[in-house]
Amino acid sequence: MQTELSKKLGVEYAVFGFTPFPAVAAAISRAGGFGVLGAVRYTAPDELKRDLDWIEAHIDGKPYGLDVVMPAKKVEGVTEADVEAMIPEGHRQFVKDTLAKYGVPELAEGEVSGWRITGWMEQVARNQLDVAFEYPIRLLANALGSPPADVVARAHDQDVLVAALAGSARHAVKHKEGGIDIVVAQGYEAGGHTGDIASMVLTPEVVDAVDPLPVLAAGGIGSGQQVAAALALGAQGVWLGSLWLTTTEAELPSPRLIEKLLAAGSGDTVRSRALTGKPARQLRTEWTDAWDSADGPGTLPMPLQGLLVADAVSRIQKYEVEPLLGTPVGQIVGRMTSERSVQAVFDDLTRGFEKAVDRINRIAGRSGQ
């Protein structure tokens, strides 16, 4: 499971693991992969610094990276308060009515939502980068495509590779033209923000479009056999996110949410704008159904939707309101049937990869070579 890219980054396996949890990111790197910490949930630089310090103390000197969310075009002078003021009152009332329908309690007086995704705001992401570049990160990934040109230049000045997610070959070409080092071809099956093209079609299209840039395949990958298929399609590695949610190192806020993930099948997800305003694959719940209903007010564009529902999502998670309880996750959730350690996941990936390679060698008449 080594490729030119994994060798360049000094990792044993070409498995890049995206996760919002520091303990999972460190465990992925210790297991021989490349852990990538998602920064979007960090609203204050000190919070990110605290967790990067923790990673440094627990990663055994292995390489790791950071994933941020920022638009390619720089926007000046827009504050969170400015954005909040743009949210229509009718949408706020819809949230109140939906929560009341399911009896979701209010947060305690003075309690602040733990789910403020202000990381969608560009200045927040830039503050995160000011912190991150003080650490020996090897990779900066951007979930919204190519970051602004000055961010790419700053990363390259510090010998940090830059990756960008793409849902089409057209987007991938734009990333290449913007100086990106690695393109993550994220198929329709993936959790979180996705495009409309399935991984089996998307990966070779992107590989051909950006050659010789390395490509990571993402979406619908959760076994070693699928890793082998991704490499056979021309990818130099895989980008896995959903698979880590049910690992023992993960810090999901709700035992009931873990139970829902373990019980879900591959058909129990939906692409909905309910969470952020952009299409994002997540568990289908009565919350997503309410937002996608013709009777609803419709979702708002990013970042308005994320700010609108932040407190609601925090309340749903805190009080574990089962019908509304969900999370971004890909169709691979159907394979996530038990809690395992990150190391156990890697053991399974490597065994499956070896079986797939042996099978292909037998088909090609190279058995025993």
CSV table of C-alpha atoms in Angstrom, one decimal:
chain,number,residue,atom,x,y,z
A,1,MET,CA,0.0,0.0,0.0
A,2,GLN,CA,2.9,2.3,-0.7
A,3,THR,CA,3.0,4.8,-3.6
A,4,GLU,CA,5.3,7.6,-4.7
A,5,LEU,CA,3.2,10.1,-2.7
A,6,SER,CA,3.3,8.0,0.5
A,7,LYS,CA,7.0,7.6,0.2
A,8,LYS,CA,7.4,11.3,-0.3
A,9,LEU,CA,5.5,12.0,2.9
A,10,GLY,CA,7.3,9.3,4.8
A,11,VAL,CA,4.3,7.1,5.6
A,12,GLU,CA,4.0,3.3,5.4
A,13,TYR,CA,0.5,3.1,3.9
A,14,ALA,CA,-1.1,5.5,1.3
A,15,VAL,CA,-4.1,6.0,3.6
A,16,PHE,CA,-4.9,9.6,4.5
A,17,GLY,CA,-7.4,9.8,7.3
A,18,PHE,CA,-9.5,12.9,7.8
A,19,THR,CA,-11.0,13.3,11.3
A,20,PRO,CA,-12.2,16.1,13.6
A,21,PHE,CA,-10.7,14.2,16.6
A,22,PRO,CA,-7.0,14.7,17.6
A,23,ALA,CA,-6.7,11.2,19.1
A,24,VAL,CA,-7.9,9.6,15.9
A,25,ALA,CA,-5.5,11.7,13.8
A,26,ALA,CA,-2.6,10.7,15.9
A,27,ALA,CA,-3.6,7.1,15.9
A,28,ILE,CA,-3.9,7.0,12.1
A,29,SER,CA,-0.3,8.4,11.8
A,30,ARG,CA,1.0,6.0,14.4
A,31,ALA,CA,-0.6,3.1,12.6
A,32,GLY,CA,1.3,4.0,9.4
A,33,GLY,CA,-1.1,6.2,7.6
A,34,PHE,CA,-1.3,10.0,7.4
A,35,GLY,CA,-3.7,11.7,9.9
A,36,VAL,CA,-5.4,14.9,8.9
A,37,LEU,CA,-7.1,17.0,11.6
A,38,GLY,CA,-10.3,18.8,10.6
A,39,ALA,CA,-10.1,22.4,11.9
A,40,VAL,CA,-13.6,23.6,11.1
A,41,ARG,CA,-14.9,23.1,14.7
A,42,TYR,CA,-12.2,25.3,16.3
A,43,THR,CA,-13.6,28.7,17.0
A,44,ALA,CA,-10.6,30.0,18.9
A,45,PRO,CA,-6.9,29.8,18.0
A,46,ASP,CA,-6.1,28.7,21.6
A,47,GLU,CA,-8.4,25.6,21.1
A,48,LEU,CA,-6.5,24.5,18.0
A,49,LYS,CA,-3.2,25.2,19.6
A,50,ARG,CA,-4.2,23.0,22.6
A,51,ASP,CA,-5.0,20.0,20.3
A,52,LEU,CA,-2.0,20.4,18.1
A,53,ASP,CA,0.1,20.4,21.2
A,54,TRP,CA,-1.6,17.2,22.2
A,55,ILE,CA,-1.0,15.6,18.8
A,56,GLU,CA,2.7,16.6,18.9
A,57,ALA,CA,2.9,14.8,22.3
A,58,HIS,CA,1.2,11.6,21.1
A,59,ILE,CA,2.1,11.1,17.4
A,60,ASP,CA,5.6,9.6,17.9
A,61,GLY,CA,7.1,12.0,15.5
A,62,LYS,CA,5.0,10.8,12.6
A,63,PRO,CA,3.8,13.2,9.9
A,64,TYR,CA,0.3,14.7,9.9
A,65,GLY,CA,-1.8,17.5,8.3
A,66,LEU,CA,-4.6,20.0,8.8
A,67,ASP,CA,-7.9,20.4,6.9
A,68,VAL,CA,-9.5,23.8,6.8
A,69,VAL,CA,-12.6,25.3,5.0
A,70,MET,CA,-12.1,28.5,3.1
A,71,PRO,CA,-13.3,29.9,-0.2
A,72,ALA,CA,-10.8,30.5,-3.0
A,73,LYS,CA,-11.8,34.2,-3.2
A,74,LYS,CA,-10.8,36.4,-0.3
A,75,VAL,CA,-13.6,38.4,1.3
A,76,GLU,CA,-12.6,41.4,3.4
A,77,GLY,CA,-14.3,42.9,6.4
A,78,VAL,CA,-17.2,40.5,6.8
A,79,THR,CA,-17.8,39.5,10.5
A,80,GLU,CA,-19.9,36.7,12.0
A,81,ALA,CA,-22.4,39.4,13.2
A,82,ASP,CA,-22.7,40.7,9.7
A,83,VAL,CA,-23.6,37.2,8.5
A,84,GLU,CA,-25.9,36.5,11.4
A,85,ALA,CA,-27.9,39.6,10.5
A,86,MET,CA,-28.6,38.2,7.0
A,87,ILE,CA,-30.6,35.2,8.4
A,88,PRO,CA,-34.3,35.6,7.7
A,89,GLU,CA,-36.6,35.6,10.7
A,90,GLY,CA,-38.8,33.0,9.0
A,91,HIS,CA,-36.0,30.5,9.0
A,92,ARG,CA,-35.2,31.1,12.7
A,93,GLN,CA,-38.9,30.4,13.5
A,94,PHE,CA,-38.8,27.2,11.5
A,95,VAL,CA,-35.9,26.0,13.6
A,96,LYS,CA,-37.8,26.9,16.8
A,97,ASP,CA,-40.9,25.2,15.7
A,98,THR,CA,-39.1,22.0,14.6
A,99,LEU,CA,-37.2,21.8,17.9
A,100,ALA,CA,-40.4,22.4,19.9
A,101,LYS,CA,-42.3,19.7,17.9
A,102,TYR,CA,-39.7,17.1,19.2
A,103,GLY,CA,-39.5,18.6,22.7
A,104,VAL,CA,-35.8,19.5,22.4
A,105,PRO,CA,-34.8,21.3,25.6
A,106,GLU,CA,-33.1,24.7,25.6
A,107,LEU,CA,-29.4,24.9,26.6
A,108,ALA,CA,-28.8,26.0,30.1
A,109,GLU,CA,-28.7,29.8,30.8
A,110,GLY,CA,-25.3,31.1,29.8
A,111,GLU,CA,-24.3,27.9,28.0
A,112,VAL,CA,-22.7,28.4,24.6
A,113,SER,CA,-23.3,26.1,21.7
A,114,GLY,CA,-20.5,23.6,21.2
A,115,TRP,CA,-21.2,23.4,17.5
A,116,ARG,CA,-20.6,26.9,16.2
A,117,ILE,CA,-19.2,26.1,12.7
A,118,THR,CA,-17.7,29.6,12.3
A,119,GLY,CA,-14.8,27.8,10.7
A,120,TRP,CA,-16.7,28.4,7.5
A,121,MET,CA,-15.8,32.0,7.9
A,122,GLU,CA,-12.6,32.9,6.0
A,123,GLN,CA,-11.0,34.9,8.8
A,124,VAL,CA,-11.5,32.1,11.3
A,125,ALA,CA,-9.7,29.7,8.9
A,126,ARG,CA,-6.9,32.3,8.5
A,127,ASN,CA,-6.5,32.5,12.2
A,128,GLN,CA,-6.3,28.7,12.3
A,129,LEU,CA,-3.5,28.8,9.8
A,130,ASP,CA,-1.6,31.3,11.8
A,131,VAL,CA,-1.5,28.7,14.5
A,132,ALA,CA,-1.0,25.6,12.3
A,133,PHE,CA,2.0,27.0,10.5
A,134,GLU,CA,3.8,27.2,13.9
A,135,TYR,CA,3.7,23.4,13.9
A,136,PRO,CA,5.5,20.8,11.6
A,137,ILE,CA,2.4,20.0,9.6
A,138,ARG,CA,3.2,18.4,6.2
A,139,LEU,CA,-0.1,18.9,4.4
A,140,LEU,CA,-2.8,21.6,4.3
A,141,ALA,CA,-6.1,20.4,2.8
A,142,ASN,CA,-9.0,22.6,1.9
A,143,ALA,CA,-12.5,21.1,1.8
A,144,LEU,CA,-13.9,23.9,-0.5
A,145,GLY,CA,-11.4,23.4,-3.2
A,146,SER,CA,-8.4,25.6,-3.9
A,147,PRO,CA,-7.6,28.0,-1.0
A,148,PRO,CA,-6.7,31.6,-1.8
A,149,ALA,CA,-3.4,32.0,-3.8
A,150,ASP,CA,-1.7,33.7,-0.9
A,151,VAL,CA,-2.4,30.8,1.4
A,152,VAL,CA,-1.0,28.3,-1.2
A,153,ALA,CA,2.1,30.5,-1.5
A,154,ARG,CA,2.5,30.6,2.3
A,155,ALA,CA,2.2,26.9,2.6
A,156,HIS,CA,4.8,26.3,-0.1
A,157,ASP,CA,7.1,28.7,1.5
A,158,GLN,CA,7.0,26.5,4.6
A,159,ASP,CA,7.4,23.3,2.6
A,160,VAL,CA,3.8,22.2,3.2
A,161,LEU,CA,2.0,20.4,0.5
A,162,VAL,CA,-1.5,21.7,-0.4
A,163,ALA,CA,-4.4,19.4,-1.2
A,164,ALA,CA,-7.9,20.4,-2.5
A,165,LEU,CA,-11.1,18.3,-2.8
A,166,ALA,CA,-12.7,18.1,-6.2
A,167,GLY,CA,-16.1,16.6,-7.3
A,168,SER,CA,-15.4,16.8,-11.0
A,169,ALA,CA,-12.5,16.8,-13.5
A,170,ARG,CA,-13.3,20.4,-14.3
A,171,HIS,CA,-12.8,21.4,-10.7
A,172,ALA,CA,-9.6,19.3,-10.5
A,173,VAL,CA,-8.1,21.1,-13.5
A,174,LYS,CA,-8.7,24.5,-11.7
A,175,HIS,CA,-6.9,23.2,-8.7
A,176,LYS,CA,-3.9,22.2,-10.8
A,177,GLU,CA,-3.9,25.7,-12.4
A,178,GLY,CA,-4.0,27.2,-8.9
A,179,GLY,CA,-0.8,25.5,-7.9
A,180,ILE,CA,-2.3,22.7,-5.8
A,181,ASP,CA,0.0,19.7,-5.1
A,182,ILE,CA,-2.6,17.0,-4.5
A,183,VAL,CA,-6.1,16.6,-5.7
A,184,VAL,CA,-8.7,14.6,-3.6
A,185,ALA,CA,-11.2,13.1,-6.0
A,186,GLN,CA,-14.3,13.0,-3.8
A,187,GLY,CA,-17.1,10.8,-5.1
A,188,TYR,CA,-20.8,11.1,-4.6
A,189,GLU,CA,-20.7,8.3,-2.0
A,190,ALA,CA,-18.6,10.3,0.4
A,191,GLY,CA,-19.7,11.8,3.7
A,192,GLY,CA,-19.8,15.6,4.0
A,193,HIS,CA,-19.8,17.9,1.0
A,194,THR,CA,-19.9,15.9,-2.3
A,195,GLY,CA,-20.6,16.4,-6.0
A,196,ASP,CA,-22.8,14.3,-8.3
A,197,ILE,CA,-20.2,11.8,-9.7
A,198,ALA,CA,-19.5,8.4,-8.3
A,199,SER,CA,-16.0,7.4,-7.3
A,200,MET,CA,-15.5,4.7,-9.9
A,201,VAL,CA,-16.2,7.2,-12.6
A,202,LEU,CA,-14.6,10.3,-11.0
A,203,THR,CA,-11.2,8.9,-9.9
A,204,PRO,CA,-9.8,7.9,-13.4
A,205,GLU,CA,-11.3,11.1,-14.9
A,206,VAL,CA,-9.4,13.3,-12.4
A,207,VAL,CA,-6.2,11.2,-12.7
A,208,ASP,CA,-6.2,11.8,-16.4
A,209,ALA,CA,-7.2,15.5,-16.1
A,210,VAL,CA,-4.4,16.5,-13.7
A,211,ASP,CA,-1.6,14.2,-14.6
A,212,PRO,CA,1.1,14.1,-13.3
A,213,LEU,CA,-0.3,15.5,-10.0
A,214,PRO,CA,-1.0,12.8,-7.5
A,215,VAL,CA,-4.7,12.0,-6.8
A,216,LEU,CA,-6.3,10.6,-3.7
A,217,ALA,CA,-9.6,8.7,-4.1
A,218,ALA,CA,-12.4,9.5,-1.6
A,219,GLY,CA,-15.9,8.3,-1.2
A,220,GLY,CA,-17.2,4.7,-0.6
A,221,ILE,CA,-13.9,3.4,0.5
A,222,GLY,CA,-13.8,1.3,3.7
A,223,SER,CA,-12.0,-1.9,2.9
A,224,GLY,CA,-8.6,-3.0,1.6
A,225,GLN,CA,-10.2,-4.3,-1.6
A,226,GLN,CA,-11.5,-0.8,-2.2
A,227,VAL,CA,-8.1,0.7,-1.6
A,228,ALA,CA,-6.7,-1.7,-4.2
A,229,ALA,CA,-9.4,-0.7,-6.6
A,230,ALA,CA,-8.6,3.0,-6.1
A,231,LEU,CA,-4.9,2.4,-6.8
A,232,ALA,CA,-5.8,0.4,-9.9
A,233,LEU,CA,-7.8,3.4,-11.1
A,234,GLY,CA,-4.6,5.5,-10.9
A,235,ALA,CA,-4.9,7.1,-7.5
A,236,GLN,CA,-1.8,7.4,-5.3
A,237,GLY,CA,-3.7,6.8,-2.1
A,238,VAL,CA,-7.1,7.0,-0.5
A,239,TRP,CA,-8.7,9.7,1.6
A,240,LEU,CA,-11.0,8.2,4.3
A,241,GLY,CA,-13.2,10.1,6.7
A,242,SER,CA,-16.4,8.3,7.7
A,243,LEU,CA,-14.6,5.1,8.6
A,244,TRP,CA,-13.0,6.6,11.7
A,245,LEU,CA,-16.3,7.8,13.3
A,246,THR,CA,-16.9,4.5,15.0
A,247,THR,CA,-13.3,3.9,16.2
A,248,THR,CA,-12.7,3.6,19.9
A,249,GLU,CA,-10.5,6.7,19.7
A,250,ALA,CA,-13.2,8.9,18.3
A,251,GLU,CA,-15.0,11.4,20.6
A,252,LEU,CA,-18.6,11.4,19.2
A,253,PRO,CA,-20.7,13.3,21.7
A,254,SER,CA,-23.6,10.8,21.9
A,255,PRO,CA,-23.7,7.1,22.6
A,256,ARG,CA,-27.0,7.0,20.8
A,257,LEU,CA,-25.4,8.5,17.7
A,258,ILE,CA,-22.8,5.7,17.7
A,259,GLU,CA,-25.6,3.2,17.9
A,260,LYS,CA,-27.3,4.8,14.9
A,261,LEU,CA,-24.1,4.7,12.9
A,262,LEU,CA,-23.5,1.0,13.7
A,263,ALA,CA,-27.1,0.1,12.8
A,264,ALA,CA,-27.3,2.2,9.6
A,265,GLY,CA,-27.1,0.6,6.2
A,266,SER,CA,-25.5,2.1,3.1
A,267,GLY,CA,-29.0,3.4,2.0
A,268,ASP,CA,-29.6,5.3,5.2
A,269,THR,CA,-27.7,8.5,4.2
A,270,VAL,CA,-28.9,11.5,2.2
A,271,ARG,CA,-27.3,14.5,0.4
A,272,SER,CA,-28.9,17.5,2.1
A,273,ARG,CA,-28.1,21.2,2.5
A,274,ALA,CA,-29.6,21.1,6.0
A,275,LEU,CA,-26.3,21.2,7.8
A,276,THR,CA,-24.2,23.9,6.0
A,277,GLY,CA,-26.1,25.2,2.9
A,278,LYS,CA,-24.1,23.1,0.5
A,279,PRO,CA,-25.0,19.5,-0.4
A,280,ALA,CA,-23.5,17.2,2.2
A,281,ARG,CA,-24.0,13.5,2.7
A,282,GLN,CA,-25.2,12.7,6.2
A,283,LEU,CA,-27.4,10.3,8.1
A,284,ARG,CA,-31.0,10.7,7.0
A,285,THR,CA,-33.1,11.9,10.0
A,286,GLU,CA,-36.3,13.6,10.7
A,287,TRP,CA,-34.2,16.8,10.9
A,288,THR,CA,-33.0,16.4,7.3
A,289,ASP,CA,-36.5,15.4,6.2
A,290,ALA,CA,-37.9,18.6,7.7
A,291,TRP,CA,-35.5,20.8,5.8
A,292,ASP,CA,-35.8,18.9,2.6
A,293,SER,CA,-39.6,18.9,2.8
A,294,ALA,CA,-41.6,21.1,0.3
A,295,ASP,CA,-43.4,22.5,3.4
A,296,GLY,CA,-40.1,23.9,4.8
A,297,PRO,CA,-38.6,27.3,4.1
A,298,GLY,CA,-35.7,25.9,2.1
A,299,THR,CA,-32.1,26.0,3.2
A,300,LEU,CA,-29.9,29.1,3.2
A,301,PRO,CA,-26.5,29.4,1.4
A,302,MET,CA,-23.3,28.8,3.2
A,303,PRO,CA,-22.4,30.1,5.8
A,304,LEU,CA,-25.9,31.3,6.7
A,305,GLN,CA,-27.4,27.8,7.1
A,306,GLY,CA,-24.5,26.6,9.3
A,307,LEU,CA,-24.9,29.6,11.6
A,308,LEU,CA,-28.6,29.2,11.7
A,309,VAL,CA,-28.7,25.6,12.8
A,310,ALA,CA,-25.6,25.6,15.0
A,311,ASP,CA,-27.4,26.0,18.4
A,312,ALA,CA,-30.1,23.5,17.3
A,313,VAL,CA,-27.6,20.8,16.3
A,314,SER,CA,-25.8,21.3,19.6
A,315,ARG,CA,-29.1,20.9,21.5
A,316,ILE,CA,-30.0,17.8,19.6
A,317,GLN,CA,-26.7,16.2,20.3
A,318,LYS,CA,-26.6,17.2,23.9
A,319,TYR,CA,-30.0,15.8,24.7
A,320,GLU,CA,-29.7,12.9,22.3
A,321,VAL,CA,-33.0,13.5,20.6
A,322,GLU,CA,-32.9,10.3,18.6
A,323,PRO,CA,-35.3,11.1,15.7
A,324,LEU,CA,-33.2,14.3,14.9
A,325,LEU,CA,-29.8,13.0,15.8
A,326,GLY,CA,-27.4,12.7,12.9
A,327,THR,CA,-23.9,13.4,11.5
A,328,PRO,CA,-22.1,13.7,8.2
A,329,VAL,CA,-21.2,10.2,7.0
A,330,GLY,CA,-20.8,8.4,3.7
A,331,GLN,CA,-22.5,5.4,2.2
A,332,ILE,CA,-19.7,3.3,3.6
A,333,VAL,CA,-21.6,3.5,6.9
A,334,GLY,CA,-23.1,0.1,6.0
A,335,ARG,CA,-19.7,-1.5,6.7
A,336,MET,CA,-19.3,0.3,10.0
A,337,THR,CA,-20.9,-2.4,12.1
A,338,SER,CA,-18.7,-2.5,15.2
A,339,GLU,CA,-16.5,-0.2,17.3
A,340,ARG,CA,-12.8,-1.0,16.6
A,341,SER,CA,-9.5,0.7,17.3
A,342,VAL,CA,-7.8,2.7,14.5
A,343,GLN,CA,-5.1,0.0,14.5
A,344,ALA,CA,-7.7,-2.7,14.0
A,345,VAL,CA,-9.1,-0.8,11.0
A,346,PHE,CA,-5.6,-0.6,9.5
A,347,ASP,CA,-5.1,-4.4,10.1
A,348,ASP,CA,-8.3,-5.0,8.2
A,349,LEU,CA,-7.3,-2.7,5.4
A,350,THR,CA,-4.0,-4.3,4.9
A,351,ARG,CA,-5.4,-7.8,4.9
A,352,GLY,CA,-8.1,-6.9,2.4
A,353,PHE,CA,-5.5,-5.2,0.2
A,354,GLU,CA,-3.3,-8.2,0.2
A,355,LYS,CA,-6.2,-10.5,-0.7
A,356,ALA,CA,-7.2,-8.2,-3.6
A,357,VAL,CA,-3.7,-8.0,-5.0
A,358,ASP,CA,-3.3,-11.8,-4.7
A,359,ARG,CA,-6.6,-12.2,-6.6
A,360,ILE,CA,-5.5,-9.9,-9.4
A,361,ASN,CA,-2.1,-11.7,-9.6
A,362,ARG,CA,-3.9,-15.0,-10.0
A,363,ILE,CA,-6.1,-13.7,-12.7
A,364,ALA,CA,-3.1,-12.3,-14.5
A,365,GLY,CA,-1.2,-15.6,-14.2
A,366,ARG,CA,1.4,-14.2,-11.8
A,367,SER,CA,0.6,-16.4,-8.8
A,368,GLY,CA,3.6,-17.1,-6.6
A,369,GLN,CA,5.8,-14.5,-8.3
